[in-house]
Amino acid sequence: MLIDKFERKIDYIRVSVTSRCNFRCLYCMPNTPFEWEPHENILRYEEMFEFLRLAIDEGINKIRLTGGEPLLRKDLDVFVKMLHDYRPDLDLALTTNGYYLKEYAKKLKDAGLKRVNMSLDSLKPEVAAKIAQKDVLNRVIQGLDEALKVGLKVKLNTVVMQGINDTEILDLLEFAKNKGVTIRFIEFMENERAYPGVKRVDSKVILDKIAKKYKFKELPKDNSASRYFETEDGYVFGIIEPHNEDFCKSCNRIRLTAEGYLIPCLFFTESYNIKEALREGNIQKASEILREVVANKPEKNDWQDEEVSTRAFWETGG
Ligand SMILES: Nc1nc2c(ncn2[C@@H]2O[C@H](COP(=O)(O)OP(=O)(O)OP(=O)(O)O)[C@@H](O)[C@H]2O)c(=O)[nH]1
Ligand SMILES: C[S@@+](CC[C@H](N)C(=O)[O-])C[C@H]1O[C@@H](n2cnc3c(N)ncnc32)[C@H](O)[C@@H]1O
Ligand code: SF4
Ligand code: SF4
């Protein structure tokens, strides 16, 4: 079992399968050039699998594939199947911008994927295009519909930004409610790579806007990143508020990047290279590095102290 020095059980790993992305979201990578790591620097699926098998044997029971945009990496369904076959009861999920989901949802479901979390920041085509710097809304909604059609469980993620999409909170909530999926509103996490004009909306402001139309009660907190609420008519939505001082108390996760680095926390730049150990076939060394990463997880992020992170979300997988 993996326990950190604050007694938090680490049973969740987020795996970024590629840093590449076909969007340029204002809050994530607005100015990143389209030049990327050469292929030989990226872990092969077999190398990732070797490591994840070890992590599963140490107590990891939830794996989320993310990116960059994970659906840009070829044969993702093959990787999903490797993980599913090794441990069919894994909570095996994907976080995607949804652009290619229409094409891949069925393949992924058939390979053993259970859940998909999708980014949806606006229901207005021109606002969605401003945020992603690309005309995306139509395809994203088609991707959502296809994921539901093939039987994947879906959640929506919305990063709320002042003056950009903060007037759409109720519309987005009602869109999700009509589709029968949970939506989580995310506080923008201040990041050096983001567009400088992006300003966060605090969770309290988001909840106040929802309270103008709906009565809701908070559900008991588990170790998910989100707080969940239930409206009087039984709809569940969530809030992800990394600026809240309690946010990190339930942290149960570490991250693996496509380049082979393990990352103890989303805020900090600290990382541990496991690529060499994996390429040498040195599983003992990889296991030691895994334990070191868990041992060095910080107690909390510095967004709570109004600091700005320098770590790129698209490398870390969010
Ligand atoms: N600060 C911080 N943000 C996180 C963490 N985990 C997830 N998030 C953010 O929460 C948002 C949604 O994350 P998802 O990729 O949907 O994953 P998840 O919240 O673990 O999903 P579920 O398993 O469905 O609860 C993203 O913006 C992430 O960056 C975390 O450990 N720390
Ligand atoms: C880095 S993306 C990778 C997966 C996929 N491309 C997507 O957009 O869903 C993962 C998550 O990070 C979130 N994210 C990126 N930058 C963020 C920021 N500065 N603050 C809050 N969330 C952010 C996105 O909204 C998304 O939910
Ligand atoms: S949030 Fe996801 S879709 Fe948007 S730029 Fe970052 S990696 Fe790409
Ligand atoms: S900010 Fe760091 S410590 Fe806090 S929940 Fe996220 S990964 Fe865990």
Coordinates of C-alpha atoms and ligand atoms in Angstrom, one line a residue:
M1 CA 0.0 0.0 0.0
L2 CA 1.2 3.5 -0.8
I3 CA 0.7 6.0 2.1
D4 CA 2.3 9.4 2.2
K5 CA 3.6 11.2 5.2
F6 CA 0.3 12.9 5.9
E7 CA -1.4 9.5 6.1
R8 CA -3.1 9.9 2.8
K9 CA -3.5 6.7 0.9
I10 CA -2.3 7.0 -2.7
D11 CA -4.5 4.8 -5.0
Y12 CA -5.0 6.9 -8.1
I13 CA -2.5 7.7 -10.9
R14 CA -3.2 10.1 -13.7
V15 CA -1.2 9.2 -16.8
S16 CA -0.5 11.7 -19.5
V17 CA -0.1 9.7 -22.7
T18 CA 1.0 12.7 -24.8
S19 CA 1.7 16.4 -24.3
R20 CA 0.4 17.2 -27.7
C21 CA -2.9 18.9 -28.1
N22 CA -5.1 20.1 -31.0
F23 CA -6.7 22.9 -28.8
R24 CA -5.0 26.0 -27.4
C25 CA -7.2 26.6 -24.4
L26 CA -6.7 30.1 -22.8
Y27 CA -6.3 28.6 -19.3
C28 CA -3.8 25.9 -20.4
M29 CA -1.5 26.4 -23.4
P30 CA -2.6 29.4 -25.4
N31 CA 0.8 30.1 -26.9
T32 CA 2.5 26.8 -27.0
P33 CA 4.2 26.2 -30.4
F34 CA 3.4 23.0 -32.4
E35 CA 6.8 21.6 -31.7
W36 CA 7.0 18.5 -29.6
E37 CA 9.3 16.0 -28.0
P38 CA 10.7 13.5 -30.5
H39 CA 9.1 10.1 -30.4
E40 CA 12.1 8.4 -28.8
N41 CA 11.7 10.5 -25.7
I42 CA 8.1 9.4 -25.1
L43 CA 7.4 6.2 -23.1
R44 CA 6.1 3.4 -25.2
Y45 CA 2.8 1.8 -24.1
E46 CA 4.7 -1.3 -23.0
E47 CA 7.0 0.8 -20.8
M48 CA 4.0 2.6 -19.2
F49 CA 2.3 -0.7 -18.7
E50 CA 5.3 -2.2 -17.0
F51 CA 5.3 0.7 -14.5
L52 CA 1.5 0.7 -14.1
R53 CA 1.5 -3.0 -13.4
L54 CA 3.9 -2.4 -10.6
A55 CA 1.8 0.6 -9.3
I56 CA -1.4 -1.6 -9.4
D57 CA 0.4 -4.3 -7.4
E58 CA 1.3 -1.6 -4.9
G59 CA -2.3 -0.6 -4.4
I60 CA -3.2 1.8 -7.3
N61 CA -6.9 1.0 -8.3
K62 CA -7.8 4.0 -10.4
I63 CA -6.0 5.1 -13.6
R64 CA -7.0 8.1 -15.6
L65 CA -5.5 8.6 -19.1
T66 CA -5.1 12.2 -20.0
G67 CA -2.8 14.6 -21.8
G68 CA -2.4 16.9 -23.8
E69 CA -5.1 15.4 -25.7
P70 CA -5.0 11.6 -25.2
L71 CA -7.0 10.8 -28.3
L72 CA -4.2 12.2 -30.4
R73 CA -2.0 9.2 -29.4
K74 CA -2.4 6.3 -31.8
D75 CA -3.8 3.0 -30.5
L76 CA -5.0 4.3 -27.2
D77 CA -7.6 1.5 -27.2
V78 CA -4.8 -1.1 -27.3
F79 CA -3.3 0.5 -24.2
V80 CA -6.7 0.6 -22.5
K81 CA -7.1 -3.1 -23.2
M82 CA -3.7 -4.0 -21.7
L83 CA -4.7 -2.3 -18.5
H84 CA -8.2 -3.7 -18.5
D85 CA -7.0 -7.2 -19.1
Y86 CA -4.5 -6.9 -16.3
R87 CA -7.0 -5.7 -13.7
P88 CA -10.6 -5.7 -15.0
D89 CA -11.9 -4.1 -11.8
L90 CA -9.7 -1.0 -12.2
D91 CA -11.5 2.4 -12.3
L92 CA -10.2 3.1 -15.8
A93 CA -11.1 6.5 -17.1
L94 CA -10.2 9.1 -19.7
T95 CA -10.0 12.9 -19.6
T96 CA -10.4 14.4 -23.1
N97 CA -11.4 17.6 -24.9
G98 CA -13.9 15.4 -26.8
Y99 CA -12.9 16.5 -30.3
Y100 CA -12.2 12.9 -31.5
L101 CA -14.5 11.1 -29.2
K102 CA -17.2 10.5 -31.8
E103 CA -14.6 8.4 -33.7
Y104 CA -13.1 6.6 -30.7
A105 CA -15.8 6.1 -28.1
K106 CA -17.0 2.7 -29.1
K107 CA -13.4 1.3 -29.6
L108 CA -12.4 2.5 -26.2
K109 CA -15.6 1.2 -24.5
D110 CA -15.0 -2.2 -26.2
A111 CA -11.4 -2.2 -24.9
G112 CA -12.5 -1.8 -21.3
L113 CA -12.7 1.9 -20.7
K114 CA -15.4 2.7 -18.1
R115 CA -15.6 6.5 -17.8
V116 CA -14.9 9.7 -19.7
N117 CA -14.5 13.2 -18.3
M118 CA -14.8 15.8 -21.0
S119 CA -14.0 19.5 -21.0
L120 CA -17.0 21.7 -21.9
D121 CA -16.5 25.4 -21.2
S122 CA -19.2 27.1 -23.2
L123 CA -22.4 26.3 -25.1
K124 CA -21.9 29.3 -27.4
P125 CA -19.9 28.3 -30.5
E126 CA -18.1 31.6 -30.6
V127 CA -17.1 31.5 -26.9
A128 CA -16.0 27.9 -27.1
A129 CA -13.9 28.9 -30.2
K130 CA -12.4 31.8 -28.3
I131 CA -11.4 29.6 -25.4
A132 CA -10.0 26.7 -27.4
Q133 CA -8.7 29.0 -30.2
K134 CA -10.5 26.7 -32.6
D135 CA -14.0 26.0 -33.8
V136 CA -14.8 23.0 -31.6
L137 CA -18.3 23.0 -30.0
N138 CA -20.2 21.0 -32.6
R139 CA -17.7 18.1 -32.6
V140 CA -17.4 18.1 -28.8
I141 CA -21.2 17.7 -28.4
Q142 CA -21.2 15.0 -31.0
G143 CA -18.5 13.3 -29.0
L144 CA -20.5 13.5 -25.8
D145 CA -23.5 12.0 -27.4
E146 CA -21.5 9.2 -28.9
A147 CA -19.9 8.4 -25.5
L148 CA -23.3 8.2 -23.9
K149 CA -24.7 6.1 -26.8
V150 CA -22.0 3.5 -26.4
G151 CA -22.6 3.3 -22.6
L152 CA -19.6 5.2 -21.2
K153 CA -20.2 7.0 -17.9
V154 CA -19.6 10.7 -18.6
K155 CA -18.8 13.8 -16.5
L156 CA -18.3 17.3 -17.8
N157 CA -15.6 19.7 -16.6
T158 CA -15.9 23.5 -16.9
V159 CA -13.2 26.0 -16.0
V160 CA -15.0 29.1 -15.0
M161 CA -13.4 32.4 -16.1
Q162 CA -14.4 36.0 -15.3
G163 CA -16.0 37.8 -18.3
I164 CA -15.6 34.8 -20.6
N165 CA -18.0 32.0 -19.6
D166 CA -19.2 33.0 -16.1
T167 CA -22.6 34.0 -17.4
E168 CA -23.2 30.5 -18.6
I169 CA -23.0 28.6 -15.3
L170 CA -26.8 27.9 -15.1
D171 CA -27.0 27.1 -18.9
L172 CA -24.2 24.6 -18.6
L173 CA -25.7 23.0 -15.5
E174 CA -29.0 22.6 -17.2
F175 CA -27.4 21.3 -20.4
A176 CA -25.7 18.6 -18.3
K177 CA -28.8 17.9 -16.3
N178 CA -30.8 17.3 -19.5
K179 CA -28.1 14.9 -20.8
G180 CA -28.1 13.1 -17.5
V181 CA -24.5 13.7 -16.7
T182 CA -22.7 15.4 -13.8
I183 CA -20.9 18.7 -14.4
R184 CA -18.1 20.0 -12.2
F185 CA -17.2 23.7 -12.2
I186 CA -13.5 24.2 -11.8
E187 CA -11.7 27.2 -10.3
F188 CA -9.0 28.3 -12.7
M189 CA -5.6 27.4 -11.3
E190 CA -3.3 30.3 -11.9
N191 CA -0.5 29.2 -14.1
E192 CA 2.4 31.0 -15.9
R193 CA 1.5 29.3 -19.1
A194 CA -2.1 30.5 -19.2
Y195 CA -3.3 33.6 -21.0
P196 CA -2.5 36.5 -18.7
G197 CA -6.1 37.9 -19.0
V198 CA -7.7 34.8 -17.5
K199 CA -9.2 35.4 -14.0
R200 CA -10.7 32.8 -11.8
V201 CA -14.2 32.7 -10.4
D202 CA -14.3 31.5 -6.7
S203 CA -16.3 28.5 -5.9
K204 CA -18.5 30.6 -3.6
V205 CA -19.5 32.8 -6.4
I206 CA -20.3 29.8 -8.6
L207 CA -22.5 28.3 -5.9
D208 CA -24.2 31.6 -5.3
K209 CA -25.2 31.8 -8.9
I210 CA -26.6 28.2 -8.9
A211 CA -28.4 29.0 -5.6
K212 CA -30.3 31.8 -7.3
K213 CA -32.3 29.1 -9.2
Y214 CA -31.8 25.8 -7.4
K215 CA -32.0 24.6 -3.8
F216 CA -29.2 22.0 -3.1
K217 CA -27.5 20.2 -0.3
E218 CA -23.9 19.1 -0.1
L219 CA -23.2 15.4 -0.3
P220 CA -20.6 13.7 2.0
K221 CA -17.1 14.2 0.7
D222 CA -15.1 11.3 -0.5
N223 CA -11.4 11.4 -1.8
S224 CA -12.4 12.8 -5.2
A225 CA -11.0 16.2 -6.2
S226 CA -14.6 17.5 -6.3
R227 CA -17.2 18.5 -3.7
Y228 CA -20.6 17.2 -4.8
F229 CA -24.1 18.8 -4.3
E230 CA -27.5 17.5 -5.0
T231 CA -30.4 19.7 -6.1
E232 CA -33.9 19.2 -4.7
D233 CA -34.9 17.3 -7.8
G234 CA -32.0 14.9 -7.5
Y235 CA -29.4 16.3 -9.9
V236 CA -25.8 16.0 -8.8
F237 CA -23.1 18.6 -9.7
G238 CA -19.7 19.3 -8.4
I239 CA -17.2 22.0 -7.6
I240 CA -13.4 21.7 -7.8
E241 CA -11.8 24.3 -5.6
P242 CA -8.0 23.9 -5.3
H243 CA -7.9 27.4 -3.5
N244 CA -9.8 25.9 -0.6
E245 CA -7.5 25.1 2.3
D246 CA -9.1 21.7 2.8
F247 CA -8.7 20.7 -0.9
C248 CA -5.5 18.7 -0.6
K249 CA -6.5 16.8 2.6
S250 CA -8.1 14.2 0.5
C251 CA -5.4 14.0 -2.2
N252 CA -5.0 10.4 -3.3
R253 CA -3.0 10.8 -6.5
I254 CA 0.2 11.1 -8.3
R255 CA 1.0 11.7 -12.0
L256 CA 3.0 10.1 -14.8
T257 CA 4.0 12.1 -17.8
A258 CA 4.4 10.8 -21.4
E259 CA 8.2 11.7 -21.1
G260 CA 8.5 9.3 -18.1
Y261 CA 8.4 11.6 -15.1
L262 CA 6.5 11.0 -11.9
I263 CA 5.0 14.1 -10.4
P264 CA 4.0 14.3 -6.7
C265 CA 1.8 17.4 -7.1
L266 CA 0.1 19.4 -9.8
F267 CA 1.3 22.7 -8.4
F268 CA 5.0 22.1 -8.1
T269 CA 7.7 21.5 -10.7
E270 CA 9.3 18.7 -8.8
S271 CA 9.5 15.5 -10.8
Y272 CA 11.3 12.1 -10.8
N273 CA 12.5 10.4 -13.9
I274 CA 11.5 6.7 -14.2
K275 CA 12.3 6.4 -17.9
E276 CA 15.9 5.1 -17.4
A277 CA 14.8 2.5 -14.8
L278 CA 12.1 1.3 -17.2
R279 CA 14.3 1.2 -20.2
E280 CA 17.0 -0.7 -18.3
G281 CA 14.2 -3.1 -17.2
N282 CA 15.1 -2.2 -13.6
I283 CA 11.7 -2.7 -11.9
Q284 CA 13.3 -2.6 -8.4
K285 CA 14.6 0.9 -9.1
A286 CA 11.2 2.0 -10.6
S287 CA 9.6 0.7 -7.4
E288 CA 12.0 2.7 -5.2
I289 CA 11.3 5.8 -7.2
L290 CA 7.5 5.3 -6.9
R291 CA 7.9 5.1 -3.1
E292 CA 10.1 8.3 -3.1
V293 CA 7.5 10.2 -5.1
V294 CA 4.7 9.2 -2.6
A295 CA 7.0 10.0 0.3
N296 CA 7.7 13.5 -1.1
K297 CA 4.1 14.5 -1.8
P298 CA 3.6 18.0 -0.4
E299 CA 0.9 18.6 2.2
K300 CA -0.9 21.1 -0.1
N301 CA -0.6 23.3 -3.1
D302 CA 0.4 27.0 -3.1
W303 CA -2.7 28.2 -5.0
Q304 CA -4.2 28.5 -1.5
D305 CA -1.6 31.2 -0.8
E306 CA -2.4 33.0 -4.1
E307 CA 0.8 31.8 -5.8
V308 CA 1.1 31.0 -9.5
S309 CA 2.2 27.6 -10.7
T310 CA 4.9 27.2 -13.3
R311 CA 4.1 23.6 -14.1
A312 CA 2.5 23.0 -17.5
F313 CA -0.9 21.3 -17.2
W314 CA -0.7 19.7 -20.6
E315 CA 2.5 17.9 -19.6
T316 CA 1.1 16.9 -16.2
G317 CA -2.4 15.9 -17.5
G318 CA -4.2 18.3 -15.3
Ligands
LIG1 N1 -5.2 21.0 -8.0 C1 -5.6 19.8 -8.4 N2 -6.5 19.7 -9.4 C2 -6.9 18.5 -9.8 C3 -6.5 17.3 -9.2 N3 -7.0 16.3 -9.8 C4 -7.8 16.8 -10.7 N4 -7.8 18.1 -10.7 C5 -8.4 19.0 -11.6 O1 -9.8 18.7 -11.7 C6 -10.2 18.8 -13.0 C7 -11.0 17.5 -13.4 O2 -10.2 16.4 -13.3 P1 -10.5 15.1 -14.1 O3 -9.5 14.8 -15.1 O4 -11.9 15.1 -14.6 O5 -10.3 13.9 -13.0 P2 -11.0 13.7 -11.6 O6 -11.6 14.9 -11.0 O7 -10.1 12.9 -10.8 O8 -12.2 12.7 -12.0 P3 -13.2 11.7 -11.2 O9 -12.4 10.5 -11.1 O10 -14.4 11.5 -12.1 O11 -13.5 12.4 -9.9 C8 -9.0 19.0 -13.9 O12 -9.0 20.4 -14.1 C9 -7.9 18.7 -13.0 O13 -6.8 19.5 -13.3 C10 -5.5 17.5 -8.1 O14 -5.0 16.5 -7.6 N5 -5.1 18.7 -7.8
LIG2 C1 -4.8 19.4 -19.2 S1 -6.4 18.8 -19.7 C2 -5.9 17.3 -20.5 C3 -7.1 16.5 -21.0 C4 -7.9 17.0 -22.2 N1 -7.1 17.7 -23.1 C5 -8.9 18.0 -21.7 O1 -8.9 19.2 -21.9 O2 -9.9 17.5 -21.0 C6 -7.0 18.2 -18.2 C7 -7.9 19.1 -17.4 O3 -7.1 20.2 -17.0 C8 -7.9 21.4 -16.9 N2 -7.1 22.5 -16.9 C9 -6.1 22.9 -17.7 N3 -5.5 24.0 -17.3 C10 -6.2 24.4 -16.2 C11 -6.1 25.6 -15.3 N4 -5.1 26.5 -15.5 N5 -6.9 25.6 -14.3 C12 -7.9 24.7 -14.1 N6 -8.0 23.6 -14.9 C13 -7.2 23.5 -15.9 C14 -8.8 21.2 -18.2 O4 -10.0 21.9 -18.1 C15 -9.1 19.7 -18.2 O5 -10.3 19.4 -17.4
SF4_3 S1 -7.0 21.9 -21.5 FE1 -6.8 20.0 -22.6 S2 -7.7 20.6 -24.6 FE2 -7.3 22.5 -23.6 S3 -5.2 23.0 -24.3 FE3 -5.0 21.9 -22.4 S4 -4.6 19.8 -22.9 FE4 -5.5 20.9 -24.7
SF4_4 S1 -2.8 20.3 -5.6 FE1 -1.2 18.7 -5.2 S2 -1.5 18.0 -3.1 FE2 -3.4 19.2 -3.7 S3 -4.8 17.7 -4.4 FE3 -3.7 18.4 -6.2 S4 -1.9 17.0 -6.4 FE4 -2.8 16.7 -4.4

